[in-house]
């Protein structure tokens, strides 16, 4: 296990972006937990929404006086191939789960759990990868309730994967999902829903000075914001469907010939599929003018792209939540997204963007064109979008919801 380096965060700084009542509620919940130590465990420090969330939630929690540590599992590709197969199986793909895979999962979890030192009053396990640590954690910290924070969509899981994970989930004290339907197939002692959130103060989301914007634009050259730009930011993953995004772009370009597409992606540390999918996307895009496949961009550059693009697309087939949607909406960029998972929680159809069925690339293309051809609509959707995210999807709201669950679980 290792502990990632975290940025400094002060709760006071959030007064600039969120209302006072919300911060008061957060402080009061934190006051009730001032002698509590929380341990978060997940499987990657970089790439993907969970790492993004923890990077901000953990330092803010500490600033509020609720001690929190974040430990990341150490594992090799063999383990991550197993857990990616589990992730895909739990989201509905027909991936196998052999006895050998189960043994790898158990052994790596055992080894990591044995390294946990220190005293904690509550443990939060993120996603299925570290769930196999539960028995060791119980031995080490017999009085600490264990919460499972599930960030993925479990509504239509492959039975073998569901059975394997259910065995562990039955033994946690409480589970947290991003939508109520996600937990339905699993029996567990208690469950809650908490919507994820973005950190408005992170380099990915905060307002940027002119020099930073100019440097990011230089880095993105020859992509240019003088012509229209559509962007999708996603890990290279079968569920994110970059090929569908390319198809939407091709259709929209028939009406808007100067259109450019940025497909921004990264390789998460726990996702061995990423490179192969990136190579397939890059191969397909190379034949396509004005398509830019961009990897491992710094956060400020992702920020500039989400901010300066005319429209963001999120063409997922499954999506636990999709922080990238709120990231774009917060920057006043309308989003055309699939009507799956957490995306419809974030996009209000015809108000902050458009929702389309995941196989309807023609309709998605039409909506992109409608937005590109109507500056007034772009601007009003952008204003609505910012307010929607301010109201529902900023960090202080999520942290307060989580702390309320900790209070309940520790009662
Ligand atoms: N992300 C990034 N660079 C990339 C691709 C993704 O910084 O090239 C970030 C993105 O901005 C977001 C997170 O990774 O904060 C992805 O979270 P999301 O919930 O959208 O999807 P997940 O990857 O967890 O399925």
GROMACS .gro file of C-alpha atoms in nm, residues 5-368:
model
  364
    5UNK     CA    1   0.085   1.303  -0.211
    6UNK     CA    2  -0.210   1.535  -0.168
    7UNK     CA    3  -0.264   1.903  -0.246
    8UNK     CA    4  -0.334   2.149   0.036
    9UNK     CA    5  -0.700   2.242   0.077
   10UNK     CA    6  -0.876   2.480   0.313
   11UNK     CA    7  -1.249   2.462   0.363
   12UNK     CA    8  -1.264   2.843   0.398
   13UNK     CA    9  -1.174   2.880   0.031
   14UNK     CA   10  -1.500   2.711  -0.072
   15UNK     CA   11  -1.699   3.010   0.056
   16UNK     CA   12  -1.630   3.170  -0.282
   17UNK     CA   13  -1.825   2.902  -0.471
   18UNK     CA   14  -2.086   2.759  -0.237
   19UNK     CA   15  -2.341   2.901   0.003
   20UNK     CA   16  -2.286   2.956   0.370
   21UNK     CA   17  -2.558   2.725   0.498
   22UNK     CA   18  -2.397   2.434   0.322
   23UNK     CA   19  -2.056   2.509   0.472
   24UNK     CA   20  -2.214   2.548   0.818
   25UNK     CA   21  -2.376   2.206   0.786
   26UNK     CA   22  -2.043   2.059   0.682
   27UNK     CA   23  -1.860   2.216   0.976
   28UNK     CA   24  -2.120   2.096   1.220
   29UNK     CA   25  -2.102   1.737   1.093
   30UNK     CA   26  -1.723   1.755   1.107
   31UNK     CA   27  -1.750   1.876   1.467
   32UNK     CA   28  -1.939   1.558   1.555
   33UNK     CA   29  -1.653   1.351   1.409
   34UNK     CA   30  -1.357   1.542   1.548
   35UNK     CA   31  -1.209   1.241   1.727
   36UNK     CA   32  -1.258   1.002   1.437
   37UNK     CA   33  -0.987   0.865   1.204
   38UNK     CA   34  -1.103   0.749   0.863
   39UNK     CA   35  -0.909   0.528   0.622
   40UNK     CA   36  -0.993   0.530   0.249
   41UNK     CA   37  -0.861   0.242   0.038
   42UNK     CA   38  -0.868   0.221  -0.341
   43UNK     CA   39  -0.659   0.083  -0.625
   44UNK     CA   40  -0.514   0.379  -0.813
   45UNK     CA   41  -0.375   0.721  -0.730
   46UNK     CA   42  -0.413   0.853  -1.085
   47UNK     CA   43  -0.666   0.834  -1.366
   48UNK     CA   44  -1.039   0.796  -1.331
   49UNK     CA   45  -1.300   0.953  -1.112
   50UNK     CA   46  -1.225   0.779  -0.780
   51UNK     CA   47  -0.868   0.908  -0.763
   52UNK     CA   48  -0.996   1.249  -0.867
   53UNK     CA   49  -1.250   1.254  -0.582
   54UNK     CA   50  -1.015   1.129  -0.311
   55UNK     CA   51  -0.743   1.375  -0.407
   56UNK     CA   52  -0.969   1.657  -0.290
   57UNK     CA   53  -1.203   1.500  -0.036
   58UNK     CA   54  -0.921   1.367   0.183
   59UNK     CA   55  -0.736   1.699   0.233
   60UNK     CA   56  -1.061   1.893   0.286
   61UNK     CA   57  -1.171   1.636   0.544
   62UNK     CA   58  -0.840   1.680   0.727
   63UNK     CA   59  -0.874   2.057   0.718
   64UNK     CA   60  -1.217   2.019   0.879
   65UNK     CA   61  -1.064   1.817   1.162
   66UNK     CA   62  -1.188   1.474   1.052
   67UNK     CA   63  -0.857   1.286   1.018
   68UNK     CA   64  -0.846   1.093   0.694
   69UNK     CA   65  -0.577   0.882   0.529
   70UNK     CA   66  -0.584   0.744   0.177
   71UNK     CA   67  -0.399   0.422   0.095
   72UNK     CA   68  -0.363   0.288  -0.259
   73UNK     CA   69  -0.313  -0.084  -0.322
   74UNK     CA   70   0.016  -0.200  -0.474
   75UNK     CA   71  -0.046  -0.458  -0.743
   76UNK     CA   72   0.076  -0.573  -1.081
   77UNK     CA   73  -0.098  -0.610  -1.417
   78UNK     CA   74  -0.210  -0.965  -1.340
   79UNK     CA   75  -0.426  -0.835  -1.053
   80UNK     CA   76  -0.553  -0.539  -1.253
   81UNK     CA   77  -0.650  -0.766  -1.542
   82UNK     CA   78  -0.861  -0.963  -1.294
   83UNK     CA   79  -1.018  -0.651  -1.142
   84UNK     CA   80  -1.084  -0.495  -1.484
   85UNK     CA   81  -1.261  -0.818  -1.585
   86UNK     CA   82  -1.462  -0.790  -1.261
   87UNK     CA   83  -1.539  -0.423  -1.333
   88UNK     CA   84  -1.654  -0.508  -1.685
   89UNK     CA   85  -1.850  -0.812  -1.566
   90UNK     CA   86  -2.024  -0.612  -1.295
   91UNK     CA   87  -2.123  -0.352  -1.554
   92UNK     CA   88  -2.277  -0.626  -1.770
   93UNK     CA   89  -2.003  -0.763  -1.998
   94UNK     CA   90  -1.967  -1.135  -2.045
   95UNK     CA   91  -1.616  -1.168  -1.899
   96UNK     CA   92  -1.500  -1.490  -1.736
   97UNK     CA   93  -1.400  -1.530  -1.372
   98UNK     CA   94  -1.190  -1.841  -1.315
   99UNK     CA   95  -1.072  -1.995  -0.988
  100UNK     CA   96  -0.721  -1.880  -1.075
  101UNK     CA   97  -0.842  -1.522  -1.113
  102UNK     CA   98  -1.018  -1.541  -0.778
  103UNK     CA   99  -0.699  -1.673  -0.617
  104UNK     CA  100  -0.497  -1.381  -0.760
  105UNK     CA  101  -0.757  -1.136  -0.631
  106UNK     CA  102  -0.752  -1.287  -0.281
  107UNK     CA  103  -0.373  -1.311  -0.258
  108UNK     CA  104  -0.309  -0.949  -0.362
  109UNK     CA  105  -0.576  -0.825  -0.125
  110UNK     CA  106  -0.430  -1.030   0.161
  111UNK     CA  107  -0.083  -0.895   0.097
  112UNK     CA  108  -0.200  -0.534   0.081
  113UNK     CA  109  -0.427  -0.557   0.384
  114UNK     CA  110  -0.141  -0.705   0.589
  115UNK     CA  111   0.053  -0.381   0.533
  116UNK     CA  112  -0.210  -0.153   0.688
  117UNK     CA  113  -0.076   0.009   1.000
  118UNK     CA  114  -0.222   0.269   1.230
  119UNK     CA  115  -0.548   0.297   1.415
  120UNK     CA  116  -0.871   0.388   1.239
  121UNK     CA  117  -1.232   0.423   1.355
  122UNK     CA  118  -1.389   0.376   1.014
  123UNK     CA  119  -1.273   0.229   0.683
  124UNK     CA  120  -1.409   0.322   0.341
  125UNK     CA  121  -1.334   0.072   0.065
  126UNK     CA  122  -1.373   0.219  -0.285
  127UNK     CA  123  -1.501  -0.006  -0.563
  128UNK     CA  124  -1.454  -0.383  -0.592
  129UNK     CA  125  -1.074  -0.398  -0.613
  130UNK     CA  126  -0.996  -0.374  -0.236
  131UNK     CA  127  -1.312  -0.552  -0.113
  132UNK     CA  128  -1.115  -0.872  -0.067
  133UNK     CA  129  -0.930  -0.704   0.221
  134UNK     CA  130  -1.236  -0.712   0.441
  135UNK     CA  131  -1.148  -1.009   0.663
  136UNK     CA  132  -0.797  -0.883   0.734
  137UNK     CA  133  -0.933  -0.537   0.806
  138UNK     CA  134  -1.182  -0.680   1.054
  139UNK     CA  135  -0.902  -0.866   1.234
  140UNK     CA  136  -0.680  -0.558   1.244
  141UNK     CA  137  -0.953  -0.307   1.335
  142UNK     CA  138  -1.230  -0.507   1.504
  143UNK     CA  139  -1.424  -0.200   1.619
  144UNK     CA  140  -1.412  -0.003   1.294
  145UNK     CA  141  -1.724  -0.015   1.076
  146UNK     CA  142  -1.649  -0.082   0.710
  147UNK     CA  143  -1.826   0.119   0.440
  148UNK     CA  144  -1.817   0.012   0.074
  149UNK     CA  145  -1.828   0.310  -0.161
  150UNK     CA  146  -1.930   0.164  -0.496
  151UNK     CA  147  -1.876   0.401  -0.789
  152UNK     CA  148  -1.995   0.170  -1.066
  153UNK     CA  149  -2.329   0.070  -1.215
  154UNK     CA  150  -2.440  -0.271  -1.086
  155UNK     CA  151  -2.786  -0.280  -1.240
  156UNK     CA  152  -2.716  -0.556  -1.492
  157UNK     CA  153  -2.418  -0.760  -1.371
  158UNK     CA  154  -2.289  -1.091  -1.506
  159UNK     CA  155  -2.404  -1.354  -1.248
  160UNK     CA  156  -2.058  -1.502  -1.173
  161UNK     CA  157  -1.914  -1.160  -1.095
  162UNK     CA  158  -2.214  -1.059  -0.888
  163UNK     CA  159  -2.192  -1.376  -0.680
  164UNK     CA  160  -1.820  -1.329  -0.613
  165UNK     CA  161  -1.854  -0.966  -0.506
  166UNK     CA  162  -2.180  -1.018  -0.314
  167UNK     CA  163  -2.006  -1.250  -0.075
  168UNK     CA  164  -1.783  -0.965   0.037
  169UNK     CA  165  -2.048  -0.695   0.024
  170UNK     CA  166  -2.271  -0.893   0.260
  171UNK     CA  167  -2.003  -0.842   0.525
  172UNK     CA  168  -1.966  -0.463   0.505
  173UNK     CA  169  -2.162  -0.245   0.748
  174UNK     CA  170  -2.292   0.002   0.494
  175UNK     CA  171  -2.274   0.057   0.119
  176UNK     CA  172  -2.287   0.386  -0.071
  177UNK     CA  173  -2.396   0.404  -0.435
  178UNK     CA  174  -2.415   0.690  -0.686
  179UNK     CA  175  -2.776   0.599  -0.779
  180UNK     CA  176  -3.027   0.396  -0.581
  181UNK     CA  177  -3.084   0.144  -0.860
  182UNK     CA  178  -2.714   0.050  -0.866
  183UNK     CA  179  -2.726  -0.151  -0.545
  184UNK     CA  180  -3.045  -0.340  -0.621
  185UNK     CA  181  -2.896  -0.678  -0.719
  186UNK     CA  182  -2.689  -0.713  -0.399
  187UNK     CA  183  -2.809  -0.788  -0.048
  188UNK     CA  184  -2.638  -0.582   0.218
  189UNK     CA  185  -2.703  -0.465   0.571
  190UNK     CA  186  -2.760  -0.096   0.488
  191UNK     CA  187  -2.716   0.135   0.191
  192UNK     CA  188  -2.732   0.504   0.098
  193UNK     CA  189  -2.705   0.712  -0.216
  194UNK     CA  190  -2.450   0.991  -0.243
  195UNK     CA  191  -2.397   1.176  -0.569
  196UNK     CA  192  -2.031   1.234  -0.651
  197UNK     CA  193  -1.897   1.586  -0.701
  198UNK     CA  194  -1.620   1.789  -0.853
  199UNK     CA  195  -1.372   2.010  -0.673
  200UNK     CA  196  -1.414   2.366  -0.801
  201UNK     CA  197  -1.074   2.460  -0.656
  202UNK     CA  198  -0.876   2.187  -0.832
  203UNK     CA  199  -0.650   2.280  -1.123
  204UNK     CA  200  -0.891   2.085  -1.342
  205UNK     CA  201  -1.184   2.310  -1.257
  206UNK     CA  202  -1.077   2.650  -1.126
  207UNK     CA  203  -1.073   2.974  -1.325
  208UNK     CA  204  -0.739   3.017  -1.500
  209UNK     CA  205  -0.523   3.321  -1.562
  210UNK     CA  206  -0.448   3.432  -1.918
  211UNK     CA  207  -0.091   3.299  -1.917
  212UNK     CA  208  -0.203   2.950  -1.820
  213UNK     CA  209  -0.472   2.954  -2.088
  214UNK     CA  210  -0.221   3.073  -2.348
  215UNK     CA  211   0.028   2.801  -2.250
  216UNK     CA  212  -0.244   2.536  -2.277
  217UNK     CA  213  -0.350   2.668  -2.619
  218UNK     CA  214   0.012   2.646  -2.737
  219UNK     CA  215   0.030   2.292  -2.615
  220UNK     CA  216  -0.292   2.203  -2.801
  221UNK     CA  217  -0.176   2.358  -3.130
  222UNK     CA  218  -0.267   2.280  -3.416
  223UNK     CA  219  -0.611   2.245  -3.256
  224UNK     CA  220  -0.749   2.598  -3.253
  225UNK     CA  221  -1.033   2.765  -3.069
  226UNK     CA  222  -1.082   3.000  -3.365
  227UNK     CA  223  -1.286   2.719  -3.523
  228UNK     CA  224  -1.554   2.513  -3.345
  229UNK     CA  225  -1.436   2.235  -3.112
  230UNK     CA  226  -1.615   1.933  -2.970
  231UNK     CA  227  -1.440   1.741  -2.693
  232UNK     CA  228  -1.477   1.416  -2.502
  233UNK     CA  229  -1.254   1.353  -2.199
  234UNK     CA  230  -1.247   0.987  -2.092
  235UNK     CA  231  -1.021   0.699  -2.006
  236UNK     CA  232  -0.966   0.473  -2.307
  237UNK     CA  233  -1.221   0.214  -2.211
  238UNK     CA  234  -1.487   0.016  -2.401
  239UNK     CA  235  -1.768   0.177  -2.197
  240UNK     CA  236  -1.663   0.530  -2.295
  241UNK     CA  237  -1.718   0.453  -2.665
  242UNK     CA  238  -1.472   0.692  -2.830
  243UNK     CA  239  -1.567   0.523  -3.161
  244UNK     CA  240  -1.925   0.643  -3.117
  245UNK     CA  241  -1.797   0.993  -3.045
  246UNK     CA  242  -1.601   0.983  -3.371
  247UNK     CA  243  -1.923   0.888  -3.551
  248UNK     CA  244  -2.113   1.177  -3.389
  249UNK     CA  245  -1.833   1.410  -3.498
  250UNK     CA  246  -1.840   1.284  -3.857
  251UNK     CA  247  -2.212   1.348  -3.878
  252UNK     CA  248  -2.188   1.695  -3.722
  253UNK     CA  249  -1.901   1.788  -3.956
  254UNK     CA  250  -2.128   1.735  -4.256
  255UNK     CA  251  -2.313   2.049  -4.139
  256UNK     CA  252  -2.017   2.232  -3.984
  257UNK     CA  253  -1.713   2.159  -4.205
  258UNK     CA  254  -1.464   2.350  -3.991
  259UNK     CA  255  -1.546   2.137  -3.684
  260UNK     CA  256  -1.261   1.982  -3.483
  261UNK     CA  257  -1.275   1.693  -3.236
  262UNK     CA  258  -1.052   1.645  -2.930
  263UNK     CA  259  -1.054   1.297  -2.781
  264UNK     CA  260  -0.870   1.339  -2.453
  265UNK     CA  261  -0.780   1.031  -2.258
  266UNK     CA  262  -0.553   0.888  -1.998
  267UNK     CA  263  -0.441   0.548  -1.879
  268UNK     CA  264  -0.552   0.487  -1.522
  269UNK     CA  265  -0.295   0.302  -1.312
  270UNK     CA  266  -0.538   0.014  -1.250
  271UNK     CA  267  -0.663  -0.019  -1.608
  272UNK     CA  268  -0.450  -0.244  -1.831
  273UNK     CA  269  -0.702  -0.225  -2.120
  274UNK     CA  270  -0.628   0.144  -2.179
  275UNK     CA  271  -0.327   0.119  -2.410
  276UNK     CA  272  -0.488  -0.123  -2.656
  277UNK     CA  273  -0.801   0.089  -2.684
  278UNK     CA  274  -0.597   0.406  -2.722
  279UNK     CA  275  -0.408   0.245  -3.012
  280UNK     CA  276  -0.733   0.145  -3.185
  281UNK     CA  277  -0.880   0.493  -3.142
  282UNK     CA  278  -0.558   0.659  -3.262
  283UNK     CA  279  -0.546   0.431  -3.568
  284UNK     CA  280  -0.901   0.520  -3.663
  285UNK     CA  281  -0.848   0.891  -3.600
  286UNK     CA  282  -0.528   0.919  -3.801
  287UNK     CA  283  -0.723   0.898  -4.127
  288UNK     CA  284  -0.959   1.171  -4.010
  289UNK     CA  285  -0.873   1.540  -4.057
  290UNK     CA  286  -0.921   1.771  -3.757
  291UNK     CA  287  -0.938   1.493  -3.501
  292UNK     CA  288  -0.689   1.516  -3.215
  293UNK     CA  289  -0.629   1.219  -2.986
  294UNK     CA  290  -0.454   1.363  -2.683
  295UNK     CA  291  -0.315   1.166  -2.391
  296UNK     CA  292  -0.193   1.247  -2.044
  297UNK     CA  293  -0.261   1.619  -2.061
  298UNK     CA  294  -0.194   1.826  -1.749
  299UNK     CA  295  -0.507   1.920  -1.554
  300UNK     CA  296  -0.488   2.285  -1.659
  301UNK     CA  297  -0.492   2.182  -2.025
  302UNK     CA  298  -0.795   1.957  -1.971
  303UNK     CA  299  -0.953   2.254  -1.792
  304UNK     CA  300  -0.890   2.481  -2.094
  305UNK     CA  301  -1.032   2.225  -2.334
  306UNK     CA  302  -1.348   2.172  -2.129
  307UNK     CA  303  -1.384   2.550  -2.088
  308UNK     CA  304  -1.312   2.660  -2.443
  309UNK     CA  305  -1.479   2.378  -2.637
  310UNK     CA  306  -1.814   2.475  -2.785
  311UNK     CA  307  -1.977   2.146  -2.690
  312UNK     CA  308  -1.863   1.850  -2.481
  313UNK     CA  309  -1.982   1.501  -2.574
  314UNK     CA  310  -2.003   1.206  -2.335
  315UNK     CA  311  -2.096   0.905  -2.545
  316UNK     CA  312  -2.074   0.639  -2.272
  317UNK     CA  313  -2.250   0.303  -2.295
  318UNK     CA  314  -2.235   0.263  -1.915
  319UNK     CA  315  -2.133   0.532  -1.671
  320UNK     CA  316  -2.122   0.505  -1.292
  321UNK     CA  317  -2.151   0.883  -1.265
  322UNK     CA  318  -1.924   1.058  -1.512
  323UNK     CA  319  -1.749   1.343  -1.333
  324UNK     CA  320  -1.642   1.476  -1.671
  325UNK     CA  321  -2.000   1.586  -1.735
  326UNK     CA  322  -2.012   1.810  -1.428
  327UNK     CA  323  -1.659   1.931  -1.502
  328UNK     CA  324  -1.775   2.063  -1.840
  329UNK     CA  325  -2.108   2.199  -1.714
  330UNK     CA  326  -1.931   2.387  -1.434
  331UNK     CA  327  -1.727   2.563  -1.703
  332UNK     CA  328  -2.048   2.664  -1.880
  333UNK     CA  329  -1.998   2.419  -2.165
  334UNK     CA  330  -2.317   2.234  -2.269
  335UNK     CA  331  -2.290   1.855  -2.284
  336UNK     CA  332  -2.452   1.613  -2.528
  337UNK     CA  333  -2.444   1.285  -2.337
  338UNK     CA  334  -2.585   0.935  -2.336
  339UNK     CA  335  -2.890   0.873  -2.126
  340UNK     CA  336  -2.713   0.616  -1.908
  341UNK     CA  337  -2.593   0.583  -1.548
  342UNK     CA  338  -2.512   0.911  -1.377
  343UNK     CA  339  -2.529   1.124  -1.692
  344UNK     CA  340  -2.905   1.203  -1.672
  345UNK     CA  341  -2.856   1.315  -1.310
  346UNK     CA  342  -2.631   1.587  -1.442
  347UNK     CA  343  -2.765   1.693  -1.784
  348UNK     CA  344  -3.109   1.851  -1.791
  349UNK     CA  345  -3.228   1.774  -2.141
  350UNK     CA  346  -3.291   2.093  -2.338
  351UNK     CA  347  -3.166   2.311  -2.053
  352UNK     CA  348  -2.797   2.238  -1.992
  353UNK     CA  349  -2.737   2.002  -2.285
  354UNK     CA  350  -2.906   1.706  -2.449
  355UNK     CA  351  -2.960   1.345  -2.351
  356UNK     CA  352  -2.959   1.083  -2.625
  357UNK     CA  353  -2.988   0.706  -2.628
  358UNK     CA  354  -2.639   0.559  -2.653
  359UNK     CA  355  -2.696   0.403  -2.996
  360UNK     CA  356  -2.849   0.717  -3.148
  361UNK     CA  357  -2.543   0.884  -3.298
  362UNK     CA  358  -2.756   1.062  -3.560
  363UNK     CA  359  -2.956   1.245  -3.297
  364UNK     CA  360  -2.644   1.325  -3.096
  365UNK     CA  361  -2.485   1.470  -3.411
  366UNK     CA  362  -2.795   1.683  -3.474
  367UNK     CA  363  -2.787   1.821  -3.121
  368UNK     CA  364  -2.420   1.910  -3.153
   0.00000   0.00000   0.00000
